PDB file of C-alpha atoms in Angstrom:
ATOM      1  CA  UNK T   1      59.263  96.062  80.563  1.00 53.00           C
ATOM      2  CA  UNK T   2      61.600  99.111  80.717  1.00 53.00           C
ATOM      3  CA  UNK T   3      60.946 100.201  83.684  1.00 58.00           C
ATOM      4  CA  UNK T   4      62.328  96.609  85.265  1.00 57.00           C
ATOM      5  CA  UNK T   5      64.905  96.662  83.185  1.00 62.00           C
ATOM      6  CA  UNK T   6      65.951  99.891  84.365  1.00 77.00           C
ATOM      7  CA  UNK T   7      65.453  98.638  88.006  1.00 78.00           C
ATOM      8  CA  UNK T   8      67.184  95.506  87.679  1.00 79.00           C
ATOM      9  CA  UNK T   9      70.152  97.596  86.238  1.00 81.00           C
ATOM     10  CA  UNK T  10      70.045  98.991  89.489  1.00 84.00           C
ATOM     11  CA  UNK T  11      70.166  97.061  91.948  1.00 86.00           C
ATOM     12  CA  UNK T  12      73.059  94.630  89.661  1.00 85.00           C
ATOM     13  CA  UNK T  13      75.017  98.010  90.537  1.00 88.00           C
ATOM     14  CA  UNK T  14      73.756  98.613  94.491  1.00 89.00           C
ATOM     15  CA  UNK T  15      75.510  95.866  95.250  1.00 90.00           C
ATOM     16  CA  UNK T  16      78.602  96.406  92.896  1.00 92.00           C
ATOM     17  CA  UNK T  17      79.111  98.765  93.870  1.00 93.00           C
ATOM     18  CA  UNK T  18      78.397  97.458  97.610  1.00 92.00           C
ATOM     19  CA  UNK T  19      80.404  93.847  97.157  1.00 94.00           C
ATOM     20  CA  UNK T  20      83.287  97.396  96.373  1.00 92.00           C
ATOM     21  CA  UNK T  21      83.005  98.549  98.813  1.00 93.00           C
ATOM     22  CA  UNK T  22      83.049  95.881 101.682  1.00 93.00           C
ATOM     23  CA  UNK T  23      86.138  94.526  99.342  1.00 92.00           C
ATOM     24  CA  UNK T  24      88.042  98.458 100.505  1.00 89.00           C
ATOM     25  CA  UNK T  25      87.134  98.467 103.939  1.00 89.00           C
ATOM     26  CA  UNK T  26      88.101  94.825 104.300  1.00 89.00           C
ATOM     27  CA  UNK T  27      91.783  96.103 102.463  1.00 86.00           C
ATOM     28  CA  UNK T  28      91.451  99.850 104.789  1.00 88.00           C
ATOM     29  CA  UNK T  29      90.630  98.169 107.850  1.00 88.00           C
ATOM     30  CA  UNK T  30      94.190  96.948 108.795  1.00 87.00           C
ATOM     31  CA  UNK T  31      96.626  99.094 107.037  1.00 87.00           C
ATOM     32  CA  UNK T  32      94.389 102.556 109.337  1.00 88.00           C
ATOM     33  CA  UNK T  33      94.787  99.553 112.678  1.00 86.00           C
ATOM     34  CA  UNK T  34      98.782  99.304 112.081  1.00 86.00           C
ATOM     35  CA  UNK T  35      98.971 103.440 110.889  1.00 87.00           C
ATOM     36  CA  UNK T  36      97.422 104.063 114.431  1.00 87.00           C
ATOM     37  CA  UNK T  37      98.685 101.355 116.486  1.00 85.00           C
ATOM     38  CA  UNK T  38     102.324 103.026 115.644  1.00 85.00           C
ATOM     39  CA  UNK T  39     101.670 105.529 117.129  1.00 87.00           C
ATOM     40  CA  UNK T  40     100.035 104.390 120.118  1.00 83.00           C
ATOM     41  CA  UNK T  41     101.922 104.717 123.090  1.00 80.00           C
ATOM     42  CA  UNK T  42     103.739 100.936 124.636  1.00 75.00           C
ATOM     43  CA  UNK T  43     101.402 101.064 127.271  1.00 76.00           C
ATOM     44  CA  UNK T  44      98.562 101.457 125.322  1.00 75.00           C
ATOM     45  CA  UNK T  45      99.299  97.920 123.990  1.00 75.00           C
ATOM     46  CA  UNK T  46      99.718  95.881 126.931  1.00 72.00           C
ATOM     47  CA  UNK T  47      96.522  94.886 127.419  1.00 72.00           C
ATOM     48  CA  UNK T  48      95.951  94.618 123.531  1.00 72.00           C
ATOM     49  CA  UNK T  49      98.151  94.462 119.400  1.00 70.00           C
ATOM     50  CA  UNK T  50      96.179  97.551 117.927  1.00 74.00           C
ATOM     51  CA  UNK T  51      93.731 100.156 118.735  1.00 78.00           C
ATOM     52  CA  UNK T  52      92.029 102.142 116.211  1.00 79.00           C
ATOM     53  CA  UNK T  53      92.625 105.487 118.291  1.00 82.00           C
ATOM     54  CA  UNK T  54      94.915 105.348 120.710  1.00 82.00           C
ATOM     55  CA  UNK T  55      94.691 108.215 123.300  1.00 83.00           C
ATOM     56  CA  UNK T  56      98.293 109.310 123.526  1.00 81.00           C
ATOM     57  CA  UNK T  57     100.057 110.155 120.402  1.00 85.00           C
ATOM     58  CA  UNK T  58     103.548 109.524 120.273  1.00 84.00           C
ATOM     59  CA  UNK T  59     106.527 109.295 117.732  1.00 87.00           C
ATOM     60  CA  UNK T  60     108.093 106.956 119.561  1.00 84.00           C
ATOM     61  CA  UNK T  61     108.549 103.784 117.063  1.00 85.00           C
ATOM     62  CA  UNK T  62     109.215 105.826 114.797  1.00 88.00           C
ATOM     63  CA  UNK T  63     112.139 107.745 116.059  1.00 87.00           C
ATOM     64  CA  UNK T  64     113.454 104.801 117.184  1.00 86.00           C
ATOM     65  CA  UNK T  65     114.048 102.956 114.072  1.00 87.00           C
ATOM     66  CA  UNK T  66     115.302 106.153 112.755  1.00 87.00           C
ATOM     67  CA  UNK T  67     117.674 105.352 115.650  1.00 86.00           C
ATOM     68  CA  UNK T  68     118.732 102.021 114.210  1.00 85.00           C
ATOM     69  CA  UNK T  69     121.579 100.861 112.544  1.00 86.00           C
ATOM     70  CA  UNK T  70     119.899  98.471 111.728  1.00 87.00           C
ATOM     71  CA  UNK T  71     117.240  99.555 110.358  1.00 90.00           C
ATOM     72  CA  UNK T  72     118.428 102.016 108.283  1.00 91.00           C
ATOM     73  CA  UNK T  73     121.080  99.292 106.672  1.00 92.00           C
ATOM     74  CA  UNK T  74     118.654  96.842 105.564  1.00 93.00           C
ATOM     75  CA  UNK T  75     116.387 100.627 104.404  1.00 94.00           C
ATOM     76  CA  UNK T  76     119.103 101.200 102.576  1.00 94.00           C
ATOM     77  CA  UNK T  77     120.235  98.048 101.323  1.00 95.00           C
ATOM     78  CA  UNK T  78     116.613  97.272  99.695  1.00 95.00           C
ATOM     79  CA  UNK T  79     116.119 100.333  98.468  1.00 94.00           C
ATOM     80  CA  UNK T  80     120.142  99.380  95.864  1.00 95.00           C
ATOM     81  CA  UNK T  81     118.501  95.602  95.841  1.00 95.00           C
ATOM     82  CA  UNK T  82     115.297  96.988  94.243  1.00 95.00           C
ATOM     83  CA  UNK T  83     116.641  99.921  92.075  1.00 95.00           C
ATOM     84  CA  UNK T  84     119.565  98.011  90.647  1.00 96.00           C
ATOM     85  CA  UNK T  85     116.940  94.654  89.718  1.00 95.00           C
ATOM     86  CA  UNK T  86     114.520  96.583  88.703  1.00 95.00           C
ATOM     87  CA  UNK T  87     117.512  98.438  86.528  1.00 96.00           C
ATOM     88  CA  UNK T  88     118.215  95.088  85.176  1.00 96.00           C
ATOM     89  CA  UNK T  89     114.862  93.289  84.850  1.00 96.00           C
ATOM     90  CA  UNK T  90     113.299  95.575  82.373  1.00 95.00           C
ATOM     91  CA  UNK T  91     117.005  96.103  80.068  1.00 95.00           C
ATOM     92  CA  UNK T  92     117.249  93.068  79.582  1.00 95.00           C
ATOM     93  CA  UNK T  93     113.502  92.040  79.714  1.00 94.00           C
ATOM     94  CA  UNK T  94     112.738  95.015  76.722  1.00 94.00           C
ATOM     95  CA  UNK T  95     115.722  94.282  75.270  1.00 93.00           C
ATOM     96  CA  UNK T  96     114.492  89.912  74.501  1.00 93.00           C
ATOM     97  CA  UNK T  97     111.544  91.235  73.997  1.00 93.00           C
ATOM     98  CA  UNK T  98     111.661  93.440  71.378  1.00 91.00           C
ATOM     99  CA  UNK T  99     114.562  90.527  69.801  1.00 89.00           C
ATOM    100  CA  UNK T 100     112.127  88.258  69.373  1.00 90.00           C
ATOM    101  CA  UNK T 101     109.112  90.099  68.226  1.00 88.00           C
ATOM    102  CA  UNK T 102     111.234  90.610  65.702  1.00 86.00           C
ATOM    103  CA  UNK T 103     109.506  88.058  62.227  1.00 83.00           C
ATOM    104  CA  UNK T 104     112.867  87.685  60.449  1.00 83.00           C
ATOM    105  CA  UNK T 105     114.774  86.991  63.572  1.00 83.00           C
ATOM    106  CA  UNK T 106     116.557  83.320  63.100  1.00 86.00           C
ATOM    107  CA  UNK T 107     115.827  81.077  65.995  1.00 85.00           C
ATOM    108  CA  UNK T 108     112.798  83.095  67.547  1.00 86.00           C
ATOM    109  CA  UNK T 109     110.930  79.588  67.554  1.00 88.00           C
ATOM    110  CA  UNK T 110     113.317  77.887  69.380  1.00 90.00           C
ATOM    111  CA  UNK T 111     114.138  80.918  72.042  1.00 89.00           C
ATOM    112  CA  UNK T 112     110.567  81.663  72.128  1.00 88.00           C
ATOM    113  CA  UNK T 113     110.306  77.725  73.256  1.00 89.00           C
ATOM    114  CA  UNK T 114     113.169  77.430  75.596  1.00 89.00           C
ATOM    115  CA  UNK T 115     111.442  80.644  77.446  1.00 88.00           C
ATOM    116  CA  UNK T 116     107.801  79.368  77.310  1.00 87.00           C
ATOM    117  CA  UNK T 117     109.916  75.449  78.998  1.00 88.00           C
ATOM    118  CA  UNK T 118     111.130  77.714  82.223  1.00 86.00           C
ATOM    119  CA  UNK T 119     107.659  79.264  82.801  1.00 84.00           C
ATOM    120  CA  UNK T 120     106.996  74.964  82.949  1.00 84.00           C
ATOM    121  CA  UNK T 121     109.238  73.665  84.331  1.00 82.00           C
ATOM    122  CA  UNK T 122     112.294  75.023  86.969  1.00 79.00           C
ATOM    123  CA  UNK T 123     116.513  73.589  87.857  1.00 78.00           C
ATOM    124  CA  UNK T 124     114.822  73.775  91.446  1.00 81.00           C
ATOM    125  CA  UNK T 125     116.544  75.461  94.516  1.00 86.00           C
ATOM    126  CA  UNK T 126     119.758  73.648  94.922  1.00 88.00           C
ATOM    127  CA  UNK T 127     120.927  73.540  91.452  1.00 89.00           C
ATOM    128  CA  UNK T 128     120.305  77.355  91.096  1.00 89.00           C
ATOM    129  CA  UNK T 129     122.295  77.185  94.191  1.00 90.00           C
ATOM    130  CA  UNK T 130     125.523  75.462  93.001  1.00 92.00           C
ATOM    131  CA  UNK T 131     126.054  77.840  89.371  1.00 91.00           C
ATOM    132  CA  UNK T 132     125.157  80.620  92.251  1.00 91.00           C
ATOM    133  CA  UNK T 133     128.190  79.410  94.016  1.00 92.00           C
ATOM    134  CA  UNK T 134     130.025  77.956  91.396  1.00 92.00           C
ATOM    135  CA  UNK T 135     130.269  81.570  89.659  1.00 91.00           C
ATOM    136  CA  UNK T 136     131.556  83.092  93.158  1.00 90.00           C
ATOM    137  CA  UNK T 137     127.809  85.039  93.610  1.00 91.00           C
ATOM    138  CA  UNK T 138     127.371  83.791  97.484  1.00 92.00           C
ATOM    139  CA  UNK T 139     127.112  87.130  99.624  1.00 91.00           C
ATOM    140  CA  UNK T 140     126.357  89.136  96.405  1.00 92.00           C
ATOM    141  CA  UNK T 141     123.742  90.823  95.332  1.00 94.00           C
ATOM    142  CA  UNK T 142     124.428  89.535  92.233  1.00 94.00           C
ATOM    143  CA  UNK T 143     122.922  86.612  93.157  1.00 93.00           C
ATOM    144  CA  UNK T 144     119.327  88.348  93.705  1.00 93.00           C
ATOM    145  CA  UNK T 145     120.271  90.662  90.244  1.00 94.00           C
ATOM    146  CA  UNK T 146     120.703  87.552  87.586  1.00 92.00           C
ATOM    147  CA  UNK T 147     118.548  84.820  89.393  1.00 91.00           C
ATOM    148  CA  UNK T 148     115.538  86.895  88.557  1.00 87.00           C
ATOM    149  CA  UNK T 149     116.839  88.555  86.115  1.00 91.00           C
ATOM    150  CA  UNK T 150     114.739  88.359  83.007  1.00 91.00           C
ATOM    151  CA  UNK T 151     109.819  86.716  84.605  1.00 91.00           C
ATOM    152  CA  UNK T 152     109.306  85.079  81.327  1.00 91.00           C
ATOM    153  CA  UNK T 153     105.896  86.103  81.412  1.00 90.00           C
ATOM    154  CA  UNK T 154     106.590  89.630  81.619  1.00 90.00           C
ATOM    155  CA  UNK T 155     109.252  89.954  78.804  1.00 92.00           C
ATOM    156  CA  UNK T 156     106.366  87.246  76.832  1.00 91.00           C
ATOM    157  CA  UNK T 157     104.129  90.193  77.787  1.00 89.00           C
ATOM    158  CA  UNK T 158     105.601  92.527  76.363  1.00 91.00           C
ATOM    159  CA  UNK T 159     107.023  90.472  73.445  1.00 91.00           C
ATOM    160  CA  UNK T 160     103.403  90.587  72.899  1.00 88.00           C
ATOM    161  CA  UNK T 161     102.404  94.081  72.627  1.00 89.00           C
ATOM    162  CA  UNK T 162     105.062  95.292  70.319  1.00 89.00           C
ATOM    163  CA  UNK T 163     104.084  92.451  67.781  1.00 87.00           C
ATOM    164  CA  UNK T 164     101.014  94.127  68.401  1.00 86.00           C
ATOM    165  CA  UNK T 165     102.674  98.047  67.073  1.00 84.00           C
ATOM    166  CA  UNK T 166     102.850  99.534  63.752  1.00 83.00           C
ATOM    167  CA  UNK T 167     104.889  97.790  61.458  1.00 82.00           C
ATOM    168  CA  UNK T 168     105.163 101.064  59.469  1.00 80.00           C
ATOM    169  CA  UNK T 169     106.675 102.736  62.280  1.00 77.00           C
ATOM    170  CA  UNK T 170     110.134 100.452  62.291  1.00 78.00           C
ATOM    171  CA  UNK T 171     110.104 100.962  58.347  1.00 79.00           C
ATOM    172  CA  UNK T 172     109.904 104.299  58.565  1.00 80.00           C
ATOM    173  CA  UNK T 173     112.647 104.887  60.851  1.00 77.00           C
ATOM    174  CA  UNK T 174     114.576 102.794  58.351  1.00 79.00           C
ATOM    175  CA  UNK T 175     114.288 104.702  55.715  1.00 78.00           C
ATOM    176  CA  UNK T 176     115.717 107.291  57.950  1.00 75.00           C
ATOM    177  CA  UNK T 177     118.610 105.211  58.973  1.00 76.00           C
ATOM    178  CA  UNK T 178     117.881 104.385  61.714  1.00 77.00           C
ATOM    179  CA  UNK T 179     119.242 101.280  63.718  1.00 79.00           C
ATOM    180  CA  UNK T 180     117.627  98.735  65.614  1.00 79.00           C
ATOM    181  CA  UNK T 181     118.610 100.594  69.095  1.00 83.00           C
ATOM    182  CA  UNK T 182     117.853 103.767  67.528  1.00 84.00           C
ATOM    183  CA  UNK T 183     114.480 102.737  67.273  1.00 84.00           C
ATOM    184  CA  UNK T 184     113.943 101.129  69.793  1.00 84.00           C
ATOM    185  CA  UNK T 185     115.263 103.946  72.024  1.00 84.00           C
ATOM    186  CA  UNK T 186     113.553 106.260  69.923  1.00 84.00           C
ATOM    187  CA  UNK T 187     110.406 105.623  69.116  1.00 85.00           C
ATOM    188  CA  UNK T 188     108.946 101.923  70.267  1.00 86.00           C
ATOM    189  CA  UNK T 189     109.623 102.704  73.689  1.00 88.00           C
ATOM    190  CA  UNK T 190     108.000 105.916  73.704  1.00 87.00           C
ATOM    191  CA  UNK T 191     105.111 104.668  72.843  1.00 86.00           C
ATOM    192  CA  UNK T 192     104.963 101.391  74.792  1.00 86.00           C
ATOM    193  CA  UNK T 193     105.654 103.738  77.939  1.00 86.00           C
ATOM    194  CA  UNK T 194     102.164 102.622  80.093  1.00 84.00           C
ATOM    195  CA  UNK T 195     103.554  99.071  79.057  1.00 87.00           C
ATOM    196  CA  UNK T 196     106.935  99.330  80.940  1.00 90.00           C
ATOM    197  CA  UNK T 197     105.496 101.988  83.359  1.00 87.00           C
ATOM    198  CA  UNK T 198     103.487  98.767  84.403  1.00 87.00           C
ATOM    199  CA  UNK T 199     106.235  95.975  84.740  1.00 91.00           C
ATOM    200  CA  UNK T 200     108.984  98.159  85.797  1.00 91.00           C
ATOM    201  CA  UNK T 201     106.018  98.437  88.660  1.00 89.00           C
ATOM    202  CA  UNK T 202     105.861  94.591  88.607  1.00 90.00           C
ATOM    203  CA  UNK T 203     109.608  94.724  89.206  1.00 94.00           C
ATOM    204  CA  UNK T 204     109.654  97.214  91.843  1.00 93.00           C
ATOM    205  CA  UNK T 205     106.962  94.961  94.090  1.00 91.00           C
ATOM    206  CA  UNK T 206     109.492  91.423  93.229  1.00 92.00           C
ATOM    207  CA  UNK T 207     112.700  92.969  94.065  1.00 94.00           C
ATOM    208  CA  UNK T 208     110.968  95.109  97.518  1.00 94.00           C
ATOM    209  CA  UNK T 209     109.370  92.333  99.140  1.00 92.00           C
ATOM    210  CA  UNK T 210     112.781  90.093  98.018  1.00 91.00           C
ATOM    211  CA  UNK T 211     113.208  87.399 101.344  1.00 91.00           C
ATOM    212  CA  UNK T 212     113.850  83.911 100.603  1.00 90.00           C
ATOM    213  CA  UNK T 213     116.111  84.518  97.740  1.00 91.00           C
ATOM    214  CA  UNK T 214     118.369  86.703 100.290  1.00 92.00           C
ATOM    215  CA  UNK T 215     118.734  84.542 102.904  1.00 90.00           C
ATOM    216  CA  UNK T 216     119.561  82.046 100.939  1.00 91.00           C
ATOM    217  CA  UNK T 217     122.751  83.638  98.614  1.00 93.00           C
ATOM    218  CA  UNK T 218     123.792  85.641 101.727  1.00 92.00           C
ATOM    219  CA  UNK T 219     125.097  84.979 105.085  1.00 89.00           C
ATOM    220  CA  UNK T 220     126.468  88.911 106.227  1.00 86.00           C
ATOM    221  CA  UNK T 221     123.459  89.874 107.784  1.00 84.00           C
ATOM    222  CA  UNK T 222     124.937  93.852 107.172  1.00 87.00           C
ATOM    223  CA  UNK T 223     123.525  93.190 103.522  1.00 90.00           C
ATOM    224  CA  UNK T 224     120.225  91.792 104.196  1.00 92.00           C
ATOM    225  CA  UNK T 225     117.562  93.098 102.741  1.00 93.00           C
ATOM    226  CA  UNK T 226     114.348  94.917 104.776  1.00 92.00           C
ATOM    227  CA  UNK T 227     111.923  92.478 105.079  1.00 92.00           C
ATOM    228  CA  UNK T 228     114.639  89.659 106.332  1.00 90.00           C
ATOM    229  CA  UNK T 229     114.894  93.035 109.066  1.00 90.00           C
ATOM    230  CA  UNK T 230     111.519  92.501 108.810  1.00 88.00           C
ATOM    231  CA  UNK T 231     111.099  88.561 109.451  1.00 87.00           C
ATOM    232  CA  UNK T 232     113.374  88.228 111.820  1.00 83.00           C
ATOM    233  CA  UNK T 233     111.617  91.644 114.534  1.00 84.00           C
ATOM    234  CA  UNK T 234     108.134  90.026 114.122  1.00 81.00           C
ATOM    235  CA  UNK T 235     108.907  86.528 113.932  1.00 79.00           C
ATOM    236  CA  UNK T 236     111.954  85.751 115.507  1.00 66.00           C
ATOM    237  CA  UNK T 237     112.664  87.157 119.409  1.00 55.00           C
ATOM    238  CA  UNK T 238     114.414  90.150 118.826  1.00 53.00           C
ATOM    239  CA  UNK T 239     116.519  89.468 122.137  1.00 49.00           C
ATOM    240  CA  UNK T 240     118.302  86.009 120.582  1.00 46.00           C
ATOM    241  CA  UNK T 241     118.925  88.108 117.079  1.00 46.00           C
ATOM    242  CA  UNK T 242     120.834  91.168 119.012  1.00 45.00           C
ATOM    243  CA  UNK T 243     118.214  93.445 117.825  1.00 47.00           C
ATOM    244  CA  UNK T 244     117.141  94.712 121.107  1.00 46.00           C
ATOM    245  CA  UNK T 245     120.482  97.413 121.519  1.00 45.00           C
ATOM    246  CA  UNK T 246     119.477 100.676 122.141  1.00 45.00           C
ATOM    247  CA  UNK T 247     121.087 103.267 124.829  1.00 43.00           C
ATOM    248  CA  UNK T 248     117.581 103.956 126.305  1.00 43.00           C
ATOM    249  CA  UNK T 249     116.216 100.995 126.956  1.00 45.00           C
ATOM    250  CA  UNK T 250     113.472 100.400 124.325  1.00 48.00           C
ATOM    251  CA  UNK T 251     113.311  97.518 122.462  1.00 64.00           C
ATOM    252  CA  UNK T 252     111.087  95.561 119.863  1.00 72.00           C
ATOM    253  CA  UNK T 253     107.599  96.404 121.589  1.00 77.00           C
ATOM    254  CA  UNK T 254     104.296  96.585 119.851  1.00 80.00           C
ATOM    255  CA  UNK T 255     104.425  99.998 118.245  1.00 83.00           C
ATOM    256  CA  UNK T 256     107.596  99.348 117.558  1.00 84.00           C
ATOM    257  CA  UNK T 257     106.407  96.555 115.296  1.00 86.00           C
ATOM    258  CA  UNK T 258     103.506  98.208 113.650  1.00 86.00           C
ATOM    259  CA  UNK T 259     105.965 101.126 112.317  1.00 89.00           C
ATOM    260  CA  UNK T 260     107.966  98.643 110.914  1.00 90.00           C
ATOM    261  CA  UNK T 261     104.991  97.751 108.864  1.00 89.00           C
ATOM    262  CA  UNK T 262     104.758 100.435 107.834  1.00 90.00           C
ATOM    263  CA  UNK T 263     107.845 101.629 107.271  1.00 90.00           C
ATOM    264  CA  UNK T 264     108.085  99.034 105.041  1.00 91.00           C
ATOM    265  CA  UNK T 265     105.498  99.142 103.031  1.00 89.00           C
ATOM    266  CA  UNK T 266     105.867 102.687 102.321  1.00 87.00           C
ATOM    267  CA  UNK T 267     107.844 103.492  99.564  1.00 87.00           C
ATOM    268  CA  UNK T 268     105.505 101.523  97.306  1.00 86.00           C
ATOM    269  CA  UNK T 269     102.913 103.418  98.294  1.00 85.00           C
ATOM    270  CA  UNK T 270     103.791 106.171  98.037  1.00 84.00           C
ATOM    271  CA  UNK T 271     105.126 105.696  93.919  1.00 81.00           C
ATOM    272  CA  UNK T 272     102.295 103.577  93.417  1.00 79.00           C
ATOM    273  CA  UNK T 273     100.221 106.890  92.918  1.00 75.00           C
ATOM    274  CA  UNK T 274     102.185 108.426  90.344  1.00 73.00           C
ATOM    275  CA  UNK T 275     102.668 105.521  88.419  1.00 70.00           C
ATOM    276  CA  UNK T 276      98.381 104.195  88.872  1.00 67.00           C
ATOM    277  CA  UNK T 277      98.038 106.355  85.369  1.00 67.00           C
ATOM    278  CA  UNK T 278     100.140 105.035  83.441  1.00 63.00           C
ATOM    279  CA  UNK T 279     100.055 101.412  85.084  1.00 60.00           C
ATOM    280  CA  UNK T 280      95.831 101.440  84.090  1.00 56.00           C
ATOM    281  CA  UNK T 281      96.278 102.129  80.640  1.00 57.00           C
ATOM    282  CA  UNK T 282      98.921  99.619  80.264  1.00 52.00           C
ATOM    283  CA  UNK T 283      97.067  96.834  82.339  1.00 50.00           C
ATOM    284  CA  UNK T 284      94.410  97.770  79.648  1.00 51.00           C
ATOM    285  CA  UNK T 285      96.603  97.164  76.643  1.00 53.00           C
ATOM    286  CA  UNK T 286      97.680  94.114  78.040  1.00 48.00           C
ATOM    287  CA  UNK T 287      94.156  92.377  77.787  1.00 44.00           C
ATOM    288  CA  UNK T 288      93.069  93.981  74.822  1.00 45.00           C
ATOM    289  CA  UNK T 289      96.646  93.657  72.901  1.00 46.00           C
ATOM    290  CA  UNK T 290      98.537  91.034  75.028  1.00 42.00           C
TER     291      UNK T 290
END
């Protein structure tokens, strides 16, 4: 019976590993195809939209994008939206989560209900636009930052994690004369770093991929983030948008489009390995304690 059970375990592990390898290849293959095609020449991509191994490797597509003012401006806009937006998201989410995690806060249940209510019912696009317009935030990044200042689900998970922390941590700090703000900064945040890094990554992805709200609230094309520029190049005819403006006559060919896709994903690809350790630990904490 032990031998049979051992064989069954090995077969099960083999099937799981095979499935994971297939899933990894399904994710990795399009990325490699895009990467290699971005280094291909335009003549090679005239017949095929993508190649796995270019015959002539070239950096023309990347040189063109780095020399293109619209690309560099949209990339800078995306960085500003992401960095400032994520800072606002995490600051407000942590402050609200810490306040709602305190059992002695008056009106805590009502505020919790209001937060949950926004997860089930939303005012809608038109009422939100009217509020943003009345506040005079059209054509301002504050329209993007304030509308998504707190994602209720993320805040609730952070609050739930704060509630699992030992009460002795805060009680000992209060005995030493620390106020609530010092307790949050010096005790709660350091021990909650894996969870905070996890949701920082979530907010970063949301802000970096901002598209719909940028189109909705921003009228100035110079303020558009990278995702809007990416959509214009990939879907809309670039010649109709004034995007084919080059001294050398070079234009948004297939190789440039592949390079643009890769550069749009590159910041998150670069950041994730540095956050992976905290991210994995934070996900485990959220699943067990949250």
